[in-house]
Amino acid sequence: MKAFLAAVLVALVVAIGASFALDGVQETAPQAYTTEGVRLENPGNNLVRF
């Protein structure tokens, strides 16, 4: 039983640590895919609607 509780505790610590680490690295799509030749100021207005 002690091993199971230790494993659950370690899993929670790893999950919380990964959450903080990924939150610091994550970017939005317009930030990640903006280049010198493309300007994505408001990507929702240039979509084709059928």
mmCIF file with all atom_site columns, N, CA and C in Angstrom:
data_model
loop_
_atom_site.group_PDB
_atom_site.id
_atom_site.type_symbol
_atom_site.label_atom_id
_atom_site.label_alt_id
_atom_site.label_comp_id
_atom_site.label_asym_id
_atom_site.label_entity_id
_atom_site.label_seq_id
_atom_site.pdbx_PDB_ins_code
_atom_site.Cartn_x
_atom_site.Cartn_y
_atom_site.Cartn_z
_atom_site.occupancy
_atom_site.B_iso_or_equiv
_atom_site.pdbx_formal_charge
_atom_site.auth_seq_id
_atom_site.auth_comp_id
_atom_site.auth_asym_id
_atom_site.auth_atom_id
_atom_site.pdbx_PDB_model_num
ATOM 1   N N  . MET A 1 1  ? 0.824   -1.199 0.000   1.00 0.00 ? 1  MET A N  1
ATOM 2   C CA . MET A 1 1  ? 0.000   0.000  0.000   1.00 0.00 ? 1  MET A CA 1
ATOM 3   C C  . MET A 1 1  ? 0.865   1.259  0.000   1.00 0.00 ? 1  MET A C  1
ATOM 4   N N  . LYS A 1 2  ? 1.981   1.208  0.721   1.00 0.00 ? 2  LYS A N  1
ATOM 5   C CA . LYS A 1 2  ? 2.869   2.366  0.767   1.00 0.00 ? 2  LYS A CA 1
ATOM 6   C C  . LYS A 1 2  ? 3.464   2.657  -0.612  1.00 0.00 ? 2  LYS A C  1
ATOM 7   N N  . ALA A 1 3  ? 3.790   1.596  -1.343  1.00 0.00 ? 3  ALA A N  1
ATOM 8   C CA . ALA A 1 3  ? 4.361   1.783  -2.682  1.00 0.00 ? 3  ALA A CA 1
ATOM 9   C C  . ALA A 1 3  ? 3.336   2.422  -3.621  1.00 0.00 ? 3  ALA A C  1
ATOM 10  N N  . PHE A 1 4  ? 2.085   2.028  -3.508  1.00 0.00 ? 4  PHE A N  1
ATOM 11  C CA . PHE A 1 4  ? 1.037   2.602  -4.346  1.00 0.00 ? 4  PHE A CA 1
ATOM 12  C C  . PHE A 1 4  ? 0.841   4.085  -4.045  1.00 0.00 ? 4  PHE A C  1
ATOM 13  N N  . LEU A 1 5  ? 0.777   4.435  -2.784  1.00 0.00 ? 5  LEU A N  1
ATOM 14  C CA . LEU A 1 5  ? 0.619   5.836  -2.413  1.00 0.00 ? 5  LEU A CA 1
ATOM 15  C C  . LEU A 1 5  ? 1.827   6.661  -2.837  1.00 0.00 ? 5  LEU A C  1
ATOM 16  N N  . ALA A 1 6  ? 3.015   6.086  -2.729  1.00 0.00 ? 6  ALA A N  1
ATOM 17  C CA . ALA A 1 6  ? 4.218   6.793  -3.186  1.00 0.00 ? 6  ALA A CA 1
ATOM 18  C C  . ALA A 1 6  ? 4.175   7.002  -4.696  1.00 0.00 ? 6  ALA A C  1
ATOM 19  N N  . ALA A 1 7  ? 3.708   6.010  -5.437  1.00 0.00 ? 7  ALA A N  1
ATOM 20  C CA . ALA A 1 7  ? 3.612   6.132  -6.892  1.00 0.00 ? 7  ALA A CA 1
ATOM 21  C C  . ALA A 1 7  ? 2.590   7.196  -7.281  1.00 0.00 ? 7  ALA A C  1
ATOM 22  N N  . VAL A 1 8  ? 1.469   7.254  -6.597  1.00 0.00 ? 8  VAL A N  1
ATOM 23  C CA . VAL A 1 8  ? 0.454   8.272  -6.871  1.00 0.00 ? 8  VAL A CA 1
ATOM 24  C C  . VAL A 1 8  ? 1.008   9.655  -6.564  1.00 0.00 ? 8  VAL A C  1
ATOM 25  N N  . LEU A 1 9  ? 1.732   9.795  -5.474  1.00 0.00 ? 9  LEU A N  1
ATOM 26  C CA . LEU A 1 9  ? 2.325   11.075 -5.104  1.00 0.00 ? 9  LEU A CA 1
ATOM 27  C C  . LEU A 1 9  ? 3.364   11.524 -6.136  1.00 0.00 ? 9  LEU A C  1
ATOM 28  N N  . VAL A 1 10 ? 4.205   10.605 -6.576  1.00 0.00 ? 10 VAL A N  1
ATOM 29  C CA . VAL A 1 10 ? 5.206   10.930 -7.591  1.00 0.00 ? 10 VAL A CA 1
ATOM 30  C C  . VAL A 1 10 ? 4.534   11.304 -8.907  1.00 0.00 ? 10 VAL A C  1
ATOM 31  N N  . ALA A 1 11 ? 3.481   10.602 -9.286  1.00 0.00 ? 11 ALA A N  1
ATOM 32  C CA . ALA A 1 11 ? 2.769   10.925 -10.517 1.00 0.00 ? 11 ALA A CA 1
ATOM 33  C C  . ALA A 1 11 ? 2.157   12.323 -10.447 1.00 0.00 ? 11 ALA A C  1
ATOM 34  N N  . LEU A 1 12 ? 1.603   12.690 -9.320  1.00 0.00 ? 12 LEU A N  1
ATOM 35  C CA . LEU A 1 12 ? 1.043   14.033 -9.161  1.00 0.00 ? 12 LEU A CA 1
ATOM 36  C C  . LEU A 1 12 ? 2.126   15.103 -9.246  1.00 0.00 ? 12 LEU A C  1
ATOM 37  N N  . VAL A 1 13 ? 3.255   14.870 -8.604  1.00 0.00 ? 13 VAL A N  1
ATOM 38  C CA . VAL A 1 13 ? 4.347   15.846 -8.634  1.00 0.00 ? 13 VAL A CA 1
ATOM 39  C C  . VAL A 1 13 ? 4.873   16.006 -10.064 1.00 0.00 ? 13 VAL A C  1
ATOM 40  N N  . VAL A 1 14 ? 5.042   14.902 -10.781 1.00 0.00 ? 14 VAL A N  1
ATOM 41  C CA . VAL A 1 14 ? 5.520   14.967 -12.163 1.00 0.00 ? 14 VAL A CA 1
ATOM 42  C C  . VAL A 1 14 ? 4.512   15.685 -13.052 1.00 0.00 ? 14 VAL A C  1
ATOM 43  N N  . ALA A 1 15 ? 3.230   15.415 -12.876 1.00 0.00 ? 15 ALA A N  1
ATOM 44  C CA . ALA A 1 15 ? 2.197   16.056 -13.695 1.00 0.00 ? 15 ALA A CA 1
ATOM 45  C C  . ALA A 1 15 ? 2.145   17.559 -13.441 1.00 0.00 ? 15 ALA A C  1
ATOM 46  N N  . ILE A 1 16 ? 2.235   17.968 -12.200 1.00 0.00 ? 16 ILE A N  1
ATOM 47  C CA . ILE A 1 16 ? 2.204   19.395 -11.877 1.00 0.00 ? 16 ILE A CA 1
ATOM 48  C C  . ILE A 1 16 ? 3.462   20.082 -12.409 1.00 0.00 ? 16 ILE A C  1
ATOM 49  N N  . GLY A 1 17 ? 4.612   19.441 -12.277 1.00 0.00 ? 17 GLY A N  1
ATOM 50  C CA . GLY A 1 17 ? 5.851   20.005 -12.805 1.00 0.00 ? 17 GLY A CA 1
ATOM 51  C C  . GLY A 1 17 ? 5.814   20.141 -14.316 1.00 0.00 ? 17 GLY A C  1
ATOM 52  N N  . ALA A 1 18 ? 5.300   19.129 -15.005 1.00 0.00 ? 18 ALA A N  1
ATOM 53  C CA . ALA A 1 18 ? 5.185   19.182 -16.467 1.00 0.00 ? 18 ALA A CA 1
ATOM 54  C C  . ALA A 1 18 ? 4.209   20.275 -16.889 1.00 0.00 ? 18 ALA A C  1
ATOM 55  N N  . SER A 1 19 ? 3.153   20.474 -16.139 1.00 0.00 ? 19 SER A N  1
ATOM 56  C CA . SER A 1 19 ? 2.189   21.517 -16.456 1.00 0.00 ? 19 SER A CA 1
ATOM 57  C C  . SER A 1 19 ? 2.840   22.894 -16.415 1.00 0.00 ? 19 SER A C  1
ATOM 58  N N  . PHE A 1 20 ? 3.617   23.161 -15.382 1.00 0.00 ? 20 PHE A N  1
ATOM 59  C CA . PHE A 1 20 ? 4.290   24.453 -15.288 1.00 0.00 ? 20 PHE A CA 1
ATOM 60  C C  . PHE A 1 20 ? 5.351   24.607 -16.371 1.00 0.00 ? 20 PHE A C  1
ATOM 61  N N  . ALA A 1 21 ? 6.078   23.543 -16.670 1.00 0.00 ? 21 ALA A N  1
ATOM 62  C CA . ALA A 1 21 ? 7.129   23.609 -17.689 1.00 0.00 ? 21 ALA A CA 1
ATOM 63  C C  . ALA A 1 21 ? 6.534   23.863 -19.072 1.00 0.00 ? 21 ALA A C  1
ATOM 64  N N  . LEU A 1 22 ? 5.465   23.164 -19.423 1.00 0.00 ? 22 LEU A N  1
ATOM 65  C CA . LEU A 1 22 ? 4.851   23.343 -20.737 1.00 0.00 ? 22 LEU A CA 1
ATOM 66  C C  . LEU A 1 22 ? 4.129   24.678 -20.852 1.00 0.00 ? 22 LEU A C  1
ATOM 67  N N  . ASP A 1 23 ? 3.600   25.183 -19.755 1.00 0.00 ? 23 ASP A N  1
ATOM 68  C CA . ASP A 1 23 ? 2.918   26.475 -19.777 1.00 0.00 ? 23 ASP A CA 1
ATOM 69  C C  . ASP A 1 23 ? 3.896   27.600 -20.117 1.00 0.00 ? 23 ASP A C  1
ATOM 70  N N  . GLY A 1 24 ? 5.138   27.470 -19.690 1.00 0.00 ? 24 GLY A N  1
ATOM 71  C CA . GLY A 1 24 ? 6.134   28.489 -19.987 1.00 0.00 ? 24 GLY A CA 1
ATOM 72  C C  . GLY A 1 24 ? 6.613   28.448 -21.424 1.00 0.00 ? 24 GLY A C  1
ATOM 73  N N  . VAL A 1 25 ? 6.495   27.312 -22.109 1.00 0.00 ? 25 VAL A N  1
ATOM 74  C CA . VAL A 1 25 ? 7.006   27.140 -23.461 1.00 0.00 ? 25 VAL A CA 1
ATOM 75  C C  . VAL A 1 25 ? 5.924   27.369 -24.507 1.00 0.00 ? 25 VAL A C  1
ATOM 76  N N  . GLN A 1 26 ? 4.677   27.168 -24.167 1.00 0.00 ? 26 GLN A N  1
ATOM 77  C CA . GLN A 1 26 ? 3.581   27.188 -25.131 1.00 0.00 ? 26 GLN A CA 1
ATOM 78  C C  . GLN A 1 26 ? 3.351   28.575 -25.709 1.00 0.00 ? 26 GLN A C  1
ATOM 79  N N  . GLU A 1 27 ? 3.099   28.633 -27.029 1.00 0.00 ? 27 GLU A N  1
ATOM 80  C CA . GLU A 1 27 ? 2.766   29.872 -27.731 1.00 0.00 ? 27 GLU A CA 1
ATOM 81  C C  . GLU A 1 27 ? 1.444   29.689 -28.464 1.00 0.00 ? 27 GLU A C  1
ATOM 82  N N  . THR A 1 28 ? 0.778   30.797 -28.751 1.00 0.00 ? 28 THR A N  1
ATOM 83  C CA . THR A 1 28 ? -0.429  30.715 -29.548 1.00 0.00 ? 28 THR A CA 1
ATOM 84  C C  . THR A 1 28 ? -0.049  30.484 -31.010 1.00 0.00 ? 28 THR A C  1
ATOM 85  N N  . ALA A 1 29 ? -0.979  30.054 -31.820 1.00 0.00 ? 29 ALA A N  1
ATOM 86  C CA . ALA A 1 29 ? -0.702  29.759 -33.229 1.00 0.00 ? 29 ALA A CA 1
ATOM 87  C C  . ALA A 1 29 ? -0.230  30.995 -33.998 1.00 0.00 ? 29 ALA A C  1
ATOM 88  N N  . PRO A 1 30 ? -0.868  32.168 -33.856 1.00 0.00 ? 30 PRO A N  1
ATOM 89  C CA . PRO A 1 30 ? -0.350  33.333 -34.588 1.00 0.00 ? 30 PRO A CA 1
ATOM 90  C C  . PRO A 1 30 ? 1.074   33.717 -34.172 1.00 0.00 ? 30 PRO A C  1
ATOM 91  N N  . GLN A 1 31 ? 1.424   33.519 -32.917 1.00 0.00 ? 31 GLN A N  1
ATOM 92  C CA . GLN A 1 31 ? 2.790   33.809 -32.483 1.00 0.00 ? 31 GLN A CA 1
ATOM 93  C C  . GLN A 1 31 ? 3.770   32.790 -33.037 1.00 0.00 ? 31 GLN A C  1
ATOM 94  N N  . ALA A 1 32 ? 3.385   31.537 -33.061 1.00 0.00 ? 32 ALA A N  1
ATOM 95  C CA . ALA A 1 32 ? 4.297   30.480 -33.482 1.00 0.00 ? 32 ALA A CA 1
ATOM 96  C C  . ALA A 1 32 ? 4.535   30.482 -34.982 1.00 0.00 ? 32 ALA A C  1
ATOM 97  N N  . TYR A 1 33 ? 3.553   30.854 -35.786 1.00 0.00 ? 33 TYR A N  1
ATOM 98  C CA . TYR A 1 33 ? 3.671   30.732 -37.236 1.00 0.00 ? 33 TYR A CA 1
ATOM 99  C C  . TYR A 1 33 ? 3.818   32.069 -37.961 1.00 0.00 ? 33 TYR A C  1
ATOM 100 N N  . THR A 1 34 ? 4.099   33.136 -37.248 1.00 0.00 ? 34 THR A N  1
ATOM 101 C CA . THR A 1 34 ? 4.316   34.431 -37.886 1.00 0.00 ? 34 THR A CA 1
ATOM 102 C C  . THR A 1 34 ? 5.754   34.508 -38.385 1.00 0.00 ? 34 THR A C  1
ATOM 103 N N  . THR A 1 35 ? 5.912   34.871 -39.650 1.00 0.00 ? 35 THR A N  1
ATOM 104 C CA . THR A 1 35 ? 7.243   35.040 -40.228 1.00 0.00 ? 35 THR A CA 1
ATOM 105 C C  . THR A 1 35 ? 7.357   36.453 -40.776 1.00 0.00 ? 35 THR A C  1
ATOM 106 N N  . GLU A 1 36 ? 8.476   36.756 -41.395 1.00 0.00 ? 36 GLU A N  1
ATOM 107 C CA . GLU A 1 36 ? 8.676   38.095 -41.947 1.00 0.00 ? 36 GLU A CA 1
ATOM 108 C C  . GLU A 1 36 ? 7.744   38.358 -43.125 1.00 0.00 ? 36 GLU A C  1
ATOM 109 N N  . GLY A 1 37 ? 7.373   37.316 -43.876 1.00 0.00 ? 37 GLY A N  1
ATOM 110 C CA . GLY A 1 37 ? 6.545   37.502 -45.056 1.00 0.00 ? 37 GLY A CA 1
ATOM 111 C C  . GLY A 1 37 ? 5.060   37.385 -44.794 1.00 0.00 ? 37 GLY A C  1
ATOM 112 N N  . VAL A 1 38 ? 4.667   37.035 -43.575 1.00 0.00 ? 38 VAL A N  1
ATOM 113 C CA . VAL A 1 38 ? 3.261   36.821 -43.258 1.00 0.00 ? 38 VAL A CA 1
ATOM 114 C C  . VAL A 1 38 ? 2.901   37.659 -42.041 1.00 0.00 ? 38 VAL A C  1
ATOM 115 N N  . ARG A 1 39 ? 1.738   38.307 -42.123 1.00 0.00 ? 39 ARG A N  1
ATOM 116 C CA . ARG A 1 39 ? 1.275   39.081 -40.987 1.00 0.00 ? 39 ARG A CA 1
ATOM 117 C C  . ARG A 1 39 ? -0.081  38.529 -40.554 1.00 0.00 ? 39 ARG A C  1
ATOM 118 N N  . LEU A 1 40 ? -0.153  37.974 -39.368 1.00 0.00 ? 40 LEU A N  1
ATOM 119 C CA . LEU A 1 40 ? -1.392  37.389 -38.848 1.00 0.00 ? 40 LEU A CA 1
ATOM 120 C C  . LEU A 1 40 ? -1.874  38.229 -37.670 1.00 0.00 ? 40 LEU A C  1
ATOM 121 N N  . GLU A 1 41 ? -2.445  39.383 -37.966 1.00 0.00 ? 41 GLU A N  1
ATOM 122 C CA . GLU A 1 41 ? -2.923  40.228 -36.892 1.00 0.00 ? 41 GLU A CA 1
ATOM 123 C C  . GLU A 1 41 ? -4.253  39.728 -36.347 1.00 0.00 ? 41 GLU A C  1
ATOM 124 N N  . ASN A 1 42 ? -5.169  39.401 -37.254 1.00 0.00 ? 42 ASN A N  1
ATOM 125 C CA . ASN A 1 42 ? -6.481  38.911 -36.839 1.00 0.00 ? 42 ASN A CA 1
ATOM 126 C C  . ASN A 1 42 ? -6.845  37.759 -37.773 1.00 0.00 ? 42 ASN A C  1
ATOM 127 N N  . PRO A 1 43 ? -6.392  36.543 -37.483 1.00 0.00 ? 43 PRO A N  1
ATOM 128 C CA . PRO A 1 43 ? -6.579  35.443 -38.419 1.00 0.00 ? 43 PRO A CA 1
ATOM 129 C C  . PRO A 1 43 ? -8.028  35.010 -38.604 1.00 0.00 ? 43 PRO A C  1
ATOM 130 N N  . GLY A 1 44 ? -8.969  35.508 -37.823 1.00 0.00 ? 44 GLY A N  1
ATOM 131 C CA . GLY A 1 44 ? -10.354 35.093 -37.966 1.00 0.00 ? 44 GLY A CA 1
ATOM 132 C C  . GLY A 1 44 ? -11.115 35.814 -39.061 1.00 0.00 ? 44 GLY A C  1
ATOM 133 N N  . ASN A 1 45 ? -10.624 36.953 -39.543 1.00 0.00 ? 45 ASN A N  1
ATOM 134 C CA . ASN A 1 45 ? -11.367 37.741 -40.524 1.00 0.00 ? 45 ASN A CA 1
ATOM 135 C C  . ASN A 1 45 ? -11.057 37.376 -41.967 1.00 0.00 ? 45 ASN A C  1
ATOM 136 N N  . ASN A 1 46 ? -9.995  36.610 -42.229 1.00 0.00 ? 46 ASN A N  1
ATOM 137 C CA . ASN A 1 46 ? -9.627  36.312 -43.595 1.00 0.00 ? 46 ASN A CA 1
ATOM 138 C C  . ASN A 1 46 ? -10.003 34.883 -44.005 1.00 0.00 ? 46 ASN A C  1
ATOM 139 N N  . LEU A 1 47 ? -10.951 34.301 -43.319 1.00 0.00 ? 47 LEU A N  1
ATOM 140 C CA . LEU A 1 47 ? -11.369 32.941 -43.645 1.00 0.00 ? 47 LEU A CA 1
ATOM 141 C C  . LEU A 1 47 ? -12.446 32.965 -44.716 1.00 0.00 ? 47 LEU A C  1
ATOM 142 N N  . VAL A 1 48 ? -12.441 31.942 -45.570 1.00 0.00 ? 48 VAL A N  1
ATOM 143 C CA . VAL A 1 48 ? -13.449 31.818 -46.618 1.00 0.00 ? 48 VAL A CA 1
ATOM 144 C C  . VAL A 1 48 ? -14.691 31.161 -46.017 1.00 0.00 ? 48 VAL A C  1
ATOM 145 N N  . ARG A 1 49 ? -15.837 31.754 -46.245 1.00 0.00 ? 49 ARG A N  1
ATOM 146 C CA . ARG A 1 49 ? -17.086 31.206 -45.711 1.00 0.00 ? 49 ARG A CA 1
ATOM 147 C C  . ARG A 1 49 ? -17.952 30.745 -46.875 1.00 0.00 ? 49 ARG A C  1
ATOM 148 N N  . PHE A 1 50 ? -18.549 29.581 -46.716 1.00 0.00 ? 50 PHE A N  1
ATOM 149 C CA . PHE A 1 50 ? -19.401 29.022 -47.756 1.00 0.00 ? 50 PHE A CA 1
ATOM 150 C C  . PHE A 1 50 ? -20.846 29.185 -47.405 1.00 0.00 ? 50 PHE A C  1
#
